């Protein structure tokens, strides 16, 4: 069954069925194709495959049936035409940039993006003659003012990490297109279960599949989704040649993750909202950053743009680093780790971990204070999470 046979099916049907072309064995669950290369019936067939005259598998750096199943399923869920799966989320961002940009091009990116993405743009791509200007995520005018004649790409994450600021994807897509640029959205925090950037006008969706798509903290992987013209040409061309490809085993874990993605996201969001409301009432909590709270500055935008508010929240404690570390050190159930998108709840102190390499001035500008704590809410009982945190609040 090709992907187009799934036209007209709903999200939940696509999540469990799209992309699987059942083999002659009649398997119910998707097989893992652990093979590096593929055989041909004749020398002429090999020649035709290599020349591109006939379609088909050649070598797993290029294509692999299990990886393709994952790619087609994610394409269907994001509402795109083509996906390229990569060995990590960072490899997805690198592959998108290397596939689309050249020396002399310019990127405008949100200041509030994943730390390694800042380093990739600001130091590595800069060495190859691609400059980046960083702007505040929610200030549409600042994005437009930063655009130069050689700007090709606008890049953002929404909601942002760890402050959960929300960008107006449709407004920024309009700005990008008016200036002949592409808009890429890192949809890691929402996943297509909560937000579909392509439908809002974005040209590319980037994923770290490591997070919610896996959902149980097992594998590293990533993906780029967009139109056939953008992803099928330069982006796939870079992957095929440079080789930041996804392994079949990881693809299988991720495609099984997609089957339960919406149900898991619903549970993450429901628990995060309850925890956010509870945190707002705790002594010593100055502010809770969660788009589902009416106190959030982009609450209305998030309600319009997302189907729910996500599984990550952060909050600011009175007493700075001392109180933040005291709270973190008091937990016994919640895992102290910087990962997110896991069934197990995680807690982290951004200023000294995920954002520890950012300069103190940049951290202050970005609002990442010493009293800020981030929680990626898992699938445990909320009452147990509250009881665990209660210890740190001195309860
Ligand atoms: C984790 C993460 C990445 C990078 O993904 P890896 O799989 O760790 O390479 C990119 N963007 C966001 C928003 C992330 O959280």
mmCIF file of C-alpha atoms and ligand atoms in Angstrom:
data_model
loop_
_atom_site.group_PDB
_atom_site.id
_atom_site.type_symbol
_atom_site.label_atom_id
_atom_site.label_comp_id
_atom_site.label_asym_id
_atom_site.label_seq_id
_atom_site.Cartn_x
_atom_site.Cartn_y
_atom_site.Cartn_z
ATOM 1 C CA UNK A 1 0.000 0.000 0.000
ATOM 2 C CA UNK A 2 1.522 3.327 -0.947
ATOM 3 C CA UNK A 3 1.097 6.312 1.303
ATOM 4 C CA UNK A 4 -1.470 7.915 -0.964
ATOM 5 C CA UNK A 5 -3.806 4.953 -0.371
ATOM 6 C CA UNK A 6 -4.375 6.492 3.055
ATOM 7 C CA UNK A 7 -5.903 9.703 1.710
ATOM 8 C CA UNK A 8 -9.004 10.579 3.667
ATOM 9 C CA UNK A 9 -8.195 8.588 6.813
ATOM 10 C CA UNK A 10 -8.131 10.303 10.190
ATOM 11 C CA UNK A 11 -5.070 10.966 12.346
ATOM 12 C CA UNK A 12 -5.535 7.931 14.587
ATOM 13 C CA UNK A 13 -5.899 5.554 11.644
ATOM 14 C CA UNK A 14 -2.836 6.991 9.931
ATOM 15 C CA UNK A 15 -0.868 6.740 13.189
ATOM 16 C CA UNK A 16 -1.277 2.964 13.363
ATOM 17 C CA UNK A 17 -1.395 2.025 9.683
ATOM 18 C CA UNK A 18 0.181 4.517 7.280
ATOM 19 C CA UNK A 19 3.372 3.528 5.501
ATOM 20 C CA UNK A 20 3.322 -0.231 6.052
ATOM 21 C CA UNK A 21 3.470 -2.198 2.804
ATOM 22 C CA UNK A 22 2.780 -5.747 4.057
ATOM 23 C CA UNK A 23 5.246 -8.303 2.646
ATOM 24 C CA UNK A 24 4.379 -11.745 1.256
ATOM 25 C CA UNK A 25 4.740 -13.122 4.800
ATOM 26 C CA UNK A 26 1.486 -11.406 5.751
ATOM 27 C CA UNK A 27 2.919 -9.922 8.954
ATOM 28 C CA UNK A 28 0.592 -7.886 11.172
ATOM 29 C CA UNK A 29 3.328 -5.833 12.879
ATOM 30 C CA UNK A 30 5.875 -3.925 10.813
ATOM 31 C CA UNK A 31 9.123 -5.858 10.146
ATOM 32 C CA UNK A 32 12.622 -4.542 10.822
ATOM 33 C CA UNK A 33 14.733 -4.796 7.675
ATOM 34 C CA UNK A 34 18.276 -5.172 8.959
ATOM 35 C CA UNK A 35 20.106 -5.144 5.668
ATOM 36 C CA UNK A 36 22.807 -2.810 4.410
ATOM 37 C CA UNK A 37 22.254 -3.436 0.717
ATOM 38 C CA UNK A 38 19.691 -4.893 -1.668
ATOM 39 C CA UNK A 39 20.131 -7.399 -4.490
ATOM 40 C CA UNK A 40 19.194 -7.110 -8.153
ATOM 41 C CA UNK A 41 17.895 -9.757 -10.526
ATOM 42 C CA UNK A 42 20.463 -8.933 -13.178
ATOM 43 C CA UNK A 43 23.308 -6.613 -14.078
ATOM 44 C CA UNK A 44 20.903 -4.621 -16.230
ATOM 45 C CA UNK A 45 18.493 -4.189 -13.299
ATOM 46 C CA UNK A 46 21.371 -3.022 -11.080
ATOM 47 C CA UNK A 47 22.397 -0.508 -13.718
ATOM 48 C CA UNK A 48 18.831 0.782 -14.078
ATOM 49 C CA UNK A 49 18.466 1.160 -10.284
ATOM 50 C CA UNK A 50 21.791 3.003 -9.953
ATOM 51 C CA UNK A 51 21.062 5.320 -12.871
ATOM 52 C CA UNK A 52 17.689 6.203 -11.377
ATOM 53 C CA UNK A 53 15.797 4.832 -14.395
ATOM 54 C CA UNK A 54 13.868 2.481 -12.076
ATOM 55 C CA UNK A 55 12.904 3.145 -8.459
ATOM 56 C CA UNK A 56 13.853 0.830 -5.614
ATOM 57 C CA UNK A 57 16.266 0.106 -2.817
ATOM 58 C CA UNK A 58 20.014 0.143 -3.404
ATOM 59 C CA UNK A 59 21.688 0.702 -0.056
ATOM 60 C CA UNK A 60 20.365 1.539 3.428
ATOM 61 C CA UNK A 61 22.219 4.838 3.647
ATOM 62 C CA UNK A 62 19.726 5.956 0.967
ATOM 63 C CA UNK A 63 16.542 4.022 1.709
ATOM 64 C CA UNK A 64 15.406 1.169 3.946
ATOM 65 C CA UNK A 65 11.856 -0.245 4.112
ATOM 66 C CA UNK A 66 11.512 0.144 7.904
ATOM 67 C CA UNK A 67 12.865 3.684 7.792
ATOM 68 C CA UNK A 68 10.518 4.413 4.884
ATOM 69 C CA UNK A 69 7.534 3.158 6.884
ATOM 70 C CA UNK A 70 8.430 5.600 9.646
ATOM 71 C CA UNK A 71 8.950 8.412 7.129
ATOM 72 C CA UNK A 72 5.625 7.813 5.395
ATOM 73 C CA UNK A 73 3.726 7.544 8.662
ATOM 74 C CA UNK A 74 5.204 10.799 10.000
ATOM 75 C CA UNK A 75 4.560 12.484 6.624
ATOM 76 C CA UNK A 76 0.907 11.465 6.842
ATOM 77 C CA UNK A 77 0.580 12.751 10.424
ATOM 78 C CA UNK A 78 2.252 16.095 9.642
ATOM 79 C CA UNK A 79 0.266 16.502 6.428
ATOM 80 C CA UNK A 80 3.408 16.744 4.278
ATOM 81 C CA UNK A 81 4.484 15.089 1.051
ATOM 82 C CA UNK A 82 7.925 13.789 1.904
ATOM 83 C CA UNK A 83 10.049 12.999 4.945
ATOM 84 C CA UNK A 84 13.716 12.263 5.450
ATOM 85 C CA UNK A 85 14.544 10.412 8.685
ATOM 86 C CA UNK A 86 17.916 11.100 10.294
ATOM 87 C CA UNK A 87 20.138 9.673 13.000
ATOM 88 C CA UNK A 88 19.274 12.426 15.497
ATOM 89 C CA UNK A 89 17.254 15.627 15.825
ATOM 90 C CA UNK A 90 20.443 17.663 15.338
ATOM 91 C CA UNK A 91 21.193 15.662 12.180
ATOM 92 C CA UNK A 92 17.719 16.623 10.930
ATOM 93 C CA UNK A 93 18.482 20.327 11.407
ATOM 94 C CA UNK A 94 21.933 19.949 9.819
ATOM 95 C CA UNK A 95 20.480 17.974 6.889
ATOM 96 C CA UNK A 96 17.793 20.594 6.259
ATOM 97 C CA UNK A 97 20.373 23.404 6.282
ATOM 98 C CA UNK A 98 22.950 21.563 4.148
ATOM 99 C CA UNK A 99 20.249 20.514 1.722
ATOM 100 C CA UNK A 100 18.838 24.013 1.221
ATOM 101 C CA UNK A 101 21.561 26.582 1.921
ATOM 102 C CA UNK A 102 24.923 27.639 0.518
ATOM 103 C CA UNK A 103 27.776 29.951 1.536
ATOM 104 C CA UNK A 104 26.581 33.554 1.576
ATOM 105 C CA UNK A 105 23.057 32.687 2.725
ATOM 106 C CA UNK A 106 21.570 34.060 5.929
ATOM 107 C CA UNK A 107 19.286 32.518 8.572
ATOM 108 C CA UNK A 108 16.988 34.340 10.988
ATOM 109 C CA UNK A 109 16.409 32.150 14.038
ATOM 110 C CA UNK A 110 14.616 32.472 17.326
ATOM 111 C CA UNK A 111 16.856 33.267 20.289
ATOM 112 C CA UNK A 112 14.927 30.623 22.251
ATOM 113 C CA UNK A 113 15.999 27.497 20.377
ATOM 114 C CA UNK A 114 17.689 24.318 21.585
ATOM 115 C CA UNK A 115 21.264 25.080 22.759
ATOM 116 C CA UNK A 116 23.059 22.828 20.249
ATOM 117 C CA UNK A 117 20.995 24.433 17.448
ATOM 118 C CA UNK A 118 22.367 27.840 18.508
ATOM 119 C CA UNK A 119 25.895 26.388 18.351
ATOM 120 C CA UNK A 120 25.260 24.718 14.992
ATOM 121 C CA UNK A 121 24.012 27.965 13.437
ATOM 122 C CA UNK A 122 26.283 30.397 15.275
ATOM 123 C CA UNK A 123 29.607 28.548 15.047
ATOM 124 C CA UNK A 124 29.563 25.587 12.640
ATOM 125 C CA UNK A 125 27.427 26.953 9.787
ATOM 126 C CA UNK A 126 29.178 30.316 10.281
ATOM 127 C CA UNK A 127 32.500 28.624 9.417
ATOM 128 C CA UNK A 128 30.974 27.687 6.062
ATOM 129 C CA UNK A 129 29.803 31.231 5.326
ATOM 130 C CA UNK A 130 26.191 30.962 6.507
ATOM 131 C CA UNK A 131 25.377 33.741 8.983
ATOM 132 C CA UNK A 132 22.539 33.723 11.520
ATOM 133 C CA UNK A 133 20.727 36.571 13.248
ATOM 134 C CA UNK A 134 18.923 35.637 16.475
ATOM 135 C CA UNK A 135 15.663 37.423 17.334
ATOM 136 C CA UNK A 136 13.070 37.251 20.151
ATOM 137 C CA UNK A 137 10.624 34.432 19.326
ATOM 138 C CA UNK A 138 7.370 36.304 19.887
ATOM 139 C CA UNK A 139 8.284 39.639 18.240
ATOM 140 C CA UNK A 140 7.071 39.324 14.621
ATOM 141 C CA UNK A 141 8.456 42.790 13.738
ATOM 142 C CA UNK A 142 11.932 41.818 14.946
ATOM 143 C CA UNK A 143 11.840 38.790 12.606
ATOM 144 C CA UNK A 144 10.915 40.954 9.653
ATOM 145 C CA UNK A 145 13.526 43.616 10.481
ATOM 146 C CA UNK A 146 16.268 40.972 10.660
ATOM 147 C CA UNK A 147 15.571 39.717 7.126
ATOM 148 C CA UNK A 148 18.260 40.688 4.563
ATOM 149 C CA UNK A 149 18.339 40.251 0.789
ATOM 150 C CA UNK A 150 20.330 37.000 1.262
ATOM 151 C CA UNK A 151 18.066 35.540 3.980
ATOM 152 C CA UNK A 152 16.762 32.132 2.909
ATOM 153 C CA UNK A 153 15.517 30.479 6.082
ATOM 154 C CA UNK A 154 13.519 31.436 9.198
ATOM 155 C CA UNK A 155 13.873 28.874 11.995
ATOM 156 C CA UNK A 156 11.936 28.536 15.260
ATOM 157 C CA UNK A 157 10.699 26.223 17.999
ATOM 158 C CA UNK A 158 7.282 26.686 19.546
ATOM 159 C CA UNK A 159 6.632 26.385 22.427
ATOM 160 C CA UNK A 160 10.184 27.302 23.359
ATOM 161 C CA UNK A 161 12.374 25.575 25.892
ATOM 162 C CA UNK A 162 12.301 26.162 28.860
ATOM 163 C CA UNK A 163 10.040 29.251 29.046
ATOM 164 C CA UNK A 164 7.257 27.839 26.849
ATOM 165 C CA UNK A 165 6.837 31.028 24.804
ATOM 166 C CA UNK A 166 4.586 30.537 21.784
ATOM 167 C CA UNK A 167 5.304 31.863 18.271
ATOM 168 C CA UNK A 168 2.607 32.760 15.763
ATOM 169 C CA UNK A 169 3.468 30.263 13.003
ATOM 170 C CA UNK A 170 0.942 31.602 10.460
ATOM 171 C CA UNK A 171 2.142 35.210 10.905
ATOM 172 C CA UNK A 172 5.809 34.218 10.556
ATOM 173 C CA UNK A 173 5.070 32.029 7.514
ATOM 174 C CA UNK A 174 3.466 35.062 5.886
ATOM 175 C CA UNK A 175 6.542 37.197 6.673
ATOM 176 C CA UNK A 176 8.886 34.471 5.390
ATOM 177 C CA UNK A 177 7.039 34.028 2.107
ATOM 178 C CA UNK A 178 6.701 37.776 1.500
ATOM 179 C CA UNK A 179 10.521 37.913 1.566
ATOM 180 C CA UNK A 180 11.086 34.752 -0.479
ATOM 181 C CA UNK A 181 12.268 32.712 2.536
ATOM 182 C CA UNK A 182 11.343 29.290 3.919
ATOM 183 C CA UNK A 183 9.979 28.839 7.429
ATOM 184 C CA UNK A 184 11.205 25.772 9.355
ATOM 185 C CA UNK A 185 9.490 24.820 12.627
ATOM 186 C CA UNK A 186 11.085 22.445 15.130
ATOM 187 C CA UNK A 187 7.874 20.666 16.230
ATOM 188 C CA UNK A 188 9.540 18.554 18.903
ATOM 189 C CA UNK A 189 7.553 19.899 21.883
ATOM 190 C CA UNK A 190 4.106 19.574 20.287
ATOM 191 C CA UNK A 191 4.424 16.749 17.752
ATOM 192 C CA UNK A 192 1.750 16.522 15.017
ATOM 193 C CA UNK A 193 -0.666 15.312 17.685
ATOM 194 C CA UNK A 194 -0.893 18.898 19.015
ATOM 195 C CA UNK A 195 0.294 21.167 16.217
ATOM 196 C CA UNK A 196 0.659 20.863 12.441
ATOM 197 C CA UNK A 197 2.975 23.667 11.253
ATOM 198 C CA UNK A 198 2.666 22.799 7.530
ATOM 199 C CA UNK A 199 -1.084 23.488 7.670
ATOM 200 C CA UNK A 200 -0.256 26.878 9.237
ATOM 201 C CA UNK A 201 2.040 27.783 6.328
ATOM 202 C CA UNK A 202 5.452 26.490 7.428
ATOM 203 C CA UNK A 203 7.606 24.922 4.702
ATOM 204 C CA UNK A 204 9.495 22.429 6.831
ATOM 205 C CA UNK A 205 8.855 20.575 10.053
ATOM 206 C CA UNK A 206 11.861 19.332 12.006
ATOM 207 C CA UNK A 207 11.713 16.627 14.669
ATOM 208 C CA UNK A 208 13.860 15.200 17.353
ATOM 209 C CA UNK A 209 12.156 11.795 17.388
ATOM 210 C CA UNK A 210 14.193 11.145 20.529
ATOM 211 C CA UNK A 211 11.564 12.959 22.573
ATOM 212 C CA UNK A 212 7.807 12.331 22.338
ATOM 213 C CA UNK A 213 7.857 10.255 19.136
ATOM 214 C CA UNK A 214 9.873 7.601 20.958
ATOM 215 C CA UNK A 215 8.119 8.573 24.155
ATOM 216 C CA UNK A 216 10.017 6.187 26.397
ATOM 217 C CA UNK A 217 13.561 7.565 26.321
ATOM 218 C CA UNK A 218 15.162 4.757 24.300
ATOM 219 C CA UNK A 219 16.472 5.890 20.890
ATOM 220 C CA UNK A 220 18.032 8.937 19.243
ATOM 221 C CA UNK A 221 16.564 10.021 15.911
ATOM 222 C CA UNK A 222 15.141 12.878 13.891
ATOM 223 C CA UNK A 223 13.211 13.820 10.768
ATOM 224 C CA UNK A 224 12.552 16.591 8.265
ATOM 225 C CA UNK A 225 9.076 16.793 6.700
ATOM 226 C CA UNK A 226 7.857 19.071 3.899
ATOM 227 C CA UNK A 227 6.997 19.161 0.219
ATOM 228 C CA UNK A 228 8.400 16.736 -2.336
ATOM 229 C CA UNK A 229 10.142 19.681 -4.035
ATOM 230 C CA UNK A 230 12.003 20.797 -0.879
ATOM 231 C CA UNK A 231 12.638 17.524 0.929
ATOM 232 C CA UNK A 232 12.837 15.120 -2.022
ATOM 233 C CA UNK A 233 15.554 17.063 -3.821
ATOM 234 C CA UNK A 234 18.322 18.845 -1.887
ATOM 235 C CA UNK A 235 17.545 17.499 1.581
ATOM 236 C CA UNK A 236 17.295 13.850 0.523
ATOM 237 C CA UNK A 237 20.302 14.421 -1.747
ATOM 238 C CA UNK A 238 22.403 15.521 1.237
ATOM 239 C CA UNK A 239 21.264 12.553 3.362
ATOM 240 C CA UNK A 240 22.001 10.054 0.608
ATOM 241 C CA UNK A 241 25.489 11.425 0.028
ATOM 242 C CA UNK A 242 26.603 12.507 3.491
ATOM 243 C CA UNK A 243 24.834 9.707 5.381
ATOM 244 C CA UNK A 244 23.265 11.055 8.617
ATOM 245 C CA UNK A 245 20.701 8.264 8.146
ATOM 246 C CA UNK A 246 18.391 6.619 10.706
ATOM 247 C CA UNK A 247 18.979 2.977 11.648
ATOM 248 C CA UNK A 248 16.148 0.520 10.844
ATOM 249 C CA UNK A 249 15.878 -0.569 14.467
ATOM 250 C CA UNK A 250 15.413 3.010 15.683
ATOM 251 C CA UNK A 251 12.919 3.650 12.874
ATOM 252 C CA UNK A 252 10.898 0.670 14.109
ATOM 253 C CA UNK A 253 10.872 1.985 17.697
ATOM 254 C CA UNK A 254 9.743 5.409 16.457
ATOM 255 C CA UNK A 255 7.026 4.097 14.173
ATOM 256 C CA UNK A 256 5.618 2.027 17.022
ATOM 257 C CA UNK A 257 5.820 5.225 19.103
ATOM 258 C CA UNK A 258 3.708 7.051 16.526
ATOM 259 C CA UNK A 259 0.915 4.507 17.081
ATOM 260 C CA UNK A 260 0.349 5.732 20.635
ATOM 261 C CA UNK A 261 1.552 9.326 20.165
ATOM 262 C CA UNK A 262 -1.811 11.097 20.372
ATOM 263 C CA UNK A 263 -2.983 9.134 23.398
ATOM 264 C CA UNK A 264 0.287 9.738 25.192
ATOM 265 C CA UNK A 265 0.328 13.449 24.316
ATOM 266 C CA UNK A 266 -3.206 13.821 25.649
ATOM 267 C CA UNK A 267 -2.137 12.265 28.947
ATOM 268 C CA UNK A 268 1.077 14.342 29.144
ATOM 269 C CA UNK A 269 -0.937 17.533 28.517
ATOM 270 C CA UNK A 270 -3.674 16.726 31.034
ATOM 271 C CA UNK A 271 -1.124 15.985 33.767
ATOM 272 C CA UNK A 272 1.014 19.032 32.907
ATOM 273 C CA UNK A 273 -2.023 21.324 33.177
ATOM 274 C CA UNK A 274 -2.967 19.896 36.581
ATOM 275 C CA UNK A 275 0.612 20.189 37.810
ATOM 276 C CA UNK A 276 0.909 23.767 36.479
ATOM 277 C CA UNK A 277 -2.288 24.799 38.296
ATOM 278 C CA UNK A 278 -1.040 23.175 41.492
ATOM 279 C CA UNK A 279 2.403 24.787 41.207
ATOM 280 C CA UNK A 280 0.801 28.239 40.890
ATOM 281 C CA UNK A 281 -0.537 27.745 44.427
ATOM 282 C CA UNK A 282 2.747 26.618 46.010
ATOM 283 C CA UNK A 283 4.632 28.946 48.393
ATOM 284 C CA UNK A 284 7.818 30.406 46.923
ATOM 285 C CA UNK A 285 6.684 29.908 43.295
ATOM 286 C CA UNK A 286 6.880 33.330 41.654
ATOM 287 C CA UNK A 287 5.635 32.342 38.197
ATOM 288 C CA UNK A 288 4.624 29.201 36.282
ATOM 289 C CA UNK A 289 5.344 29.104 32.535
ATOM 290 C CA UNK A 290 2.742 26.904 30.859
ATOM 291 C CA UNK A 291 0.722 27.925 27.776
ATOM 292 C CA UNK A 292 -2.386 26.270 29.216
ATOM 293 C CA UNK A 293 -2.600 28.778 32.075
ATOM 294 C CA UNK A 294 -4.637 31.961 31.493
ATOM 295 C CA UNK A 295 -1.643 33.823 33.048
ATOM 296 C CA UNK A 296 0.547 32.811 30.074
ATOM 297 C CA UNK A 297 1.140 35.800 27.728
ATOM 298 C CA UNK A 298 0.351 33.739 24.586
ATOM 299 C CA UNK A 299 -2.418 31.609 26.093
ATOM 300 C CA UNK A 300 -4.959 32.647 23.423
ATOM 301 C CA UNK A 301 -2.512 32.042 20.570
ATOM 302 C CA UNK A 302 -1.581 28.621 21.964
ATOM 303 C CA UNK A 303 -5.270 27.724 22.281
ATOM 304 C CA UNK A 304 -5.782 28.646 18.620
ATOM 305 C CA UNK A 305 -2.636 27.066 17.226
ATOM 306 C CA UNK A 306 -2.368 23.884 19.299
ATOM 307 C CA UNK A 307 -4.970 21.256 20.197
ATOM 308 C CA UNK A 308 -3.524 21.080 23.737
ATOM 309 C CA UNK A 309 -0.749 22.825 25.647
ATOM 310 C CA UNK A 310 2.087 20.316 25.832
ATOM 311 C CA UNK A 311 3.859 18.239 28.463
ATOM 312 C CA UNK A 312 6.620 20.619 29.509
ATOM 313 C CA UNK A 313 6.394 23.455 32.025
ATOM 314 C CA UNK A 314 8.824 25.584 33.966
ATOM 315 C CA UNK A 315 8.528 27.711 37.058
ATOM 316 C CA UNK A 316 10.504 30.368 38.845
ATOM 317 C CA UNK A 317 11.339 29.974 42.525
ATOM 318 C CA UNK A 318 12.088 32.695 45.036
ATOM 319 C CA UNK A 319 15.608 32.231 46.353
ATOM 320 C CA UNK A 320 17.431 31.552 43.087
ATOM 321 C CA UNK A 321 19.752 28.625 42.546
ATOM 322 C CA UNK A 322 19.801 27.557 46.197
ATOM 323 C CA UNK A 323 16.054 26.981 46.348
ATOM 324 C CA UNK A 324 15.930 25.467 42.851
ATOM 325 C CA UNK A 325 18.638 22.925 43.688
ATOM 326 C CA UNK A 326 17.004 22.225 47.069
ATOM 327 C CA UNK A 327 13.730 21.363 45.341
ATOM 328 C CA UNK A 328 15.468 19.190 42.747
ATOM 329 C CA UNK A 329 17.548 17.377 45.359
ATOM 330 C CA UNK A 330 14.434 16.599 47.418
ATOM 331 C CA UNK A 331 12.712 14.515 44.733
ATOM 332 C CA UNK A 332 12.852 10.737 44.982
ATOM 333 C CA UNK A 333 10.496 9.670 42.179
ATOM 334 C CA UNK A 334 11.041 12.257 39.441
ATOM 335 C CA UNK A 335 14.241 11.695 37.428
ATOM 336 C CA UNK A 336 16.926 14.388 37.535
ATOM 337 C CA UNK A 337 17.840 14.468 33.848
ATOM 338 C CA UNK A 338 17.710 16.962 31.022
ATOM 339 C CA UNK A 339 15.808 14.713 28.606
ATOM 340 C CA UNK A 340 12.097 15.228 27.938
ATOM 341 C CA UNK A 341 9.240 13.536 26.153
ATOM 342 C CA UNK A 342 9.577 10.425 28.298
ATOM 343 C CA UNK A 343 6.882 8.441 30.102
ATOM 344 C CA UNK A 344 8.968 9.115 33.235
ATOM 345 C CA UNK A 345 8.776 12.682 34.573
ATOM 346 C CA UNK A 346 12.060 14.591 34.499
ATOM 347 C CA UNK A 347 13.247 17.683 36.372
ATOM 348 C CA UNK A 348 16.120 19.949 35.430
ATOM 349 C CA UNK A 349 17.792 23.256 36.339
ATOM 350 C CA UNK A 350 18.241 24.910 32.913
ATOM 351 C CA UNK A 351 20.701 27.610 34.034
ATOM 352 C CA UNK A 352 23.330 25.034 35.073
ATOM 353 C CA UNK A 353 22.556 22.208 32.618
ATOM 354 C CA UNK A 354 20.850 22.678 29.230
ATOM 355 C CA UNK A 355 21.696 26.389 29.151
ATOM 356 C CA UNK A 356 24.906 26.220 31.217
ATOM 357 C CA UNK A 357 27.113 27.018 28.220
ATOM 358 C CA UNK A 358 25.109 30.134 27.341
ATOM 359 C CA UNK A 359 26.693 33.351 28.661
ATOM 360 C CA UNK A 360 25.099 34.806 31.816
ATOM 361 C CA UNK A 361 24.060 37.920 29.836
ATOM 362 C CA UNK A 362 22.387 35.863 27.113
ATOM 363 C CA UNK A 363 20.698 33.738 29.773
ATOM 364 C CA UNK A 364 19.370 36.819 31.531
ATOM 365 C CA UNK A 365 18.158 38.236 28.210
ATOM 366 C CA UNK A 366 16.392 34.965 27.478
ATOM 367 C CA UNK A 367 14.764 34.955 30.938
ATOM 368 C CA UNK A 368 16.518 31.812 32.148
ATOM 369 C CA UNK A 369 17.120 32.739 35.747
ATOM 370 C CA UNK A 370 18.893 30.851 38.524
ATOM 371 C CA UNK A 371 15.528 30.155 40.163
ATOM 372 C CA UNK A 372 14.019 28.509 37.087
ATOM 373 C CA UNK A 373 13.138 24.791 37.196
ATOM 374 C CA UNK A 374 11.817 22.786 34.227
ATOM 375 C CA UNK A 375 9.623 19.714 34.485
ATOM 376 C CA UNK A 376 8.778 17.444 31.549
ATOM 377 C CA UNK A 377 5.661 15.755 32.864
ATOM 378 C CA UNK A 378 5.500 12.001 32.264
ATOM 379 C CA UNK A 379 2.682 9.505 32.593
ATOM 380 C CA UNK A 380 2.795 8.787 36.350
ATOM 381 C CA UNK A 381 -0.089 9.632 38.708
ATOM 382 C CA UNK A 382 -0.170 13.400 39.190
ATOM 383 C CA UNK A 383 -0.793 12.949 42.925
ATOM 384 C CA UNK A 384 2.509 11.071 43.203
ATOM 385 C CA UNK A 385 4.347 13.831 41.324
ATOM 386 C CA UNK A 386 2.818 16.448 43.619
ATOM 387 C CA UNK A 387 3.769 14.465 46.721
ATOM 388 C CA UNK A 388 7.334 14.131 45.383
ATOM 389 C CA UNK A 389 7.632 17.896 44.794
ATOM 390 C CA UNK A 390 5.893 18.668 48.083
ATOM 391 C CA UNK A 391 9.000 17.399 49.919
ATOM 392 C CA UNK A 392 11.048 20.166 48.287
ATOM 393 C CA UNK A 393 8.443 22.813 49.092
ATOM 394 C CA UNK A 394 8.880 21.784 52.727
ATOM 395 C CA UNK A 395 5.441 20.152 52.922
HETATM 396 C C1 LIG B 1 16.410 17.382 21.787
HETATM 397 C C2 LIG B 1 16.056 18.444 20.845
HETATM 398 C C3 LIG B 1 16.722 18.579 19.608
HETATM 399 C C4 LIG B 1 17.887 17.701 19.214
HETATM 400 O O1 LIG B 1 17.513 16.372 19.078
HETATM 401 P P1 LIG B 1 18.540 15.152 19.305
HETATM 402 O O2 LIG B 1 17.704 13.989 18.941
HETATM 403 O O3 LIG B 1 18.971 15.202 20.723
HETATM 404 O O4 LIG B 1 19.683 15.373 18.378
HETATM 405 C C5 LIG B 1 16.315 19.571 18.746
HETATM 406 N N1 LIG B 1 15.316 20.403 19.071
HETATM 407 C C6 LIG B 1 14.652 20.314 20.241
HETATM 408 C C7 LIG B 1 13.552 21.266 20.530
HETATM 409 C C8 LIG B 1 15.001 19.335 21.163
HETATM 410 O O5 LIG B 1 14.358 19.265 22.342
#
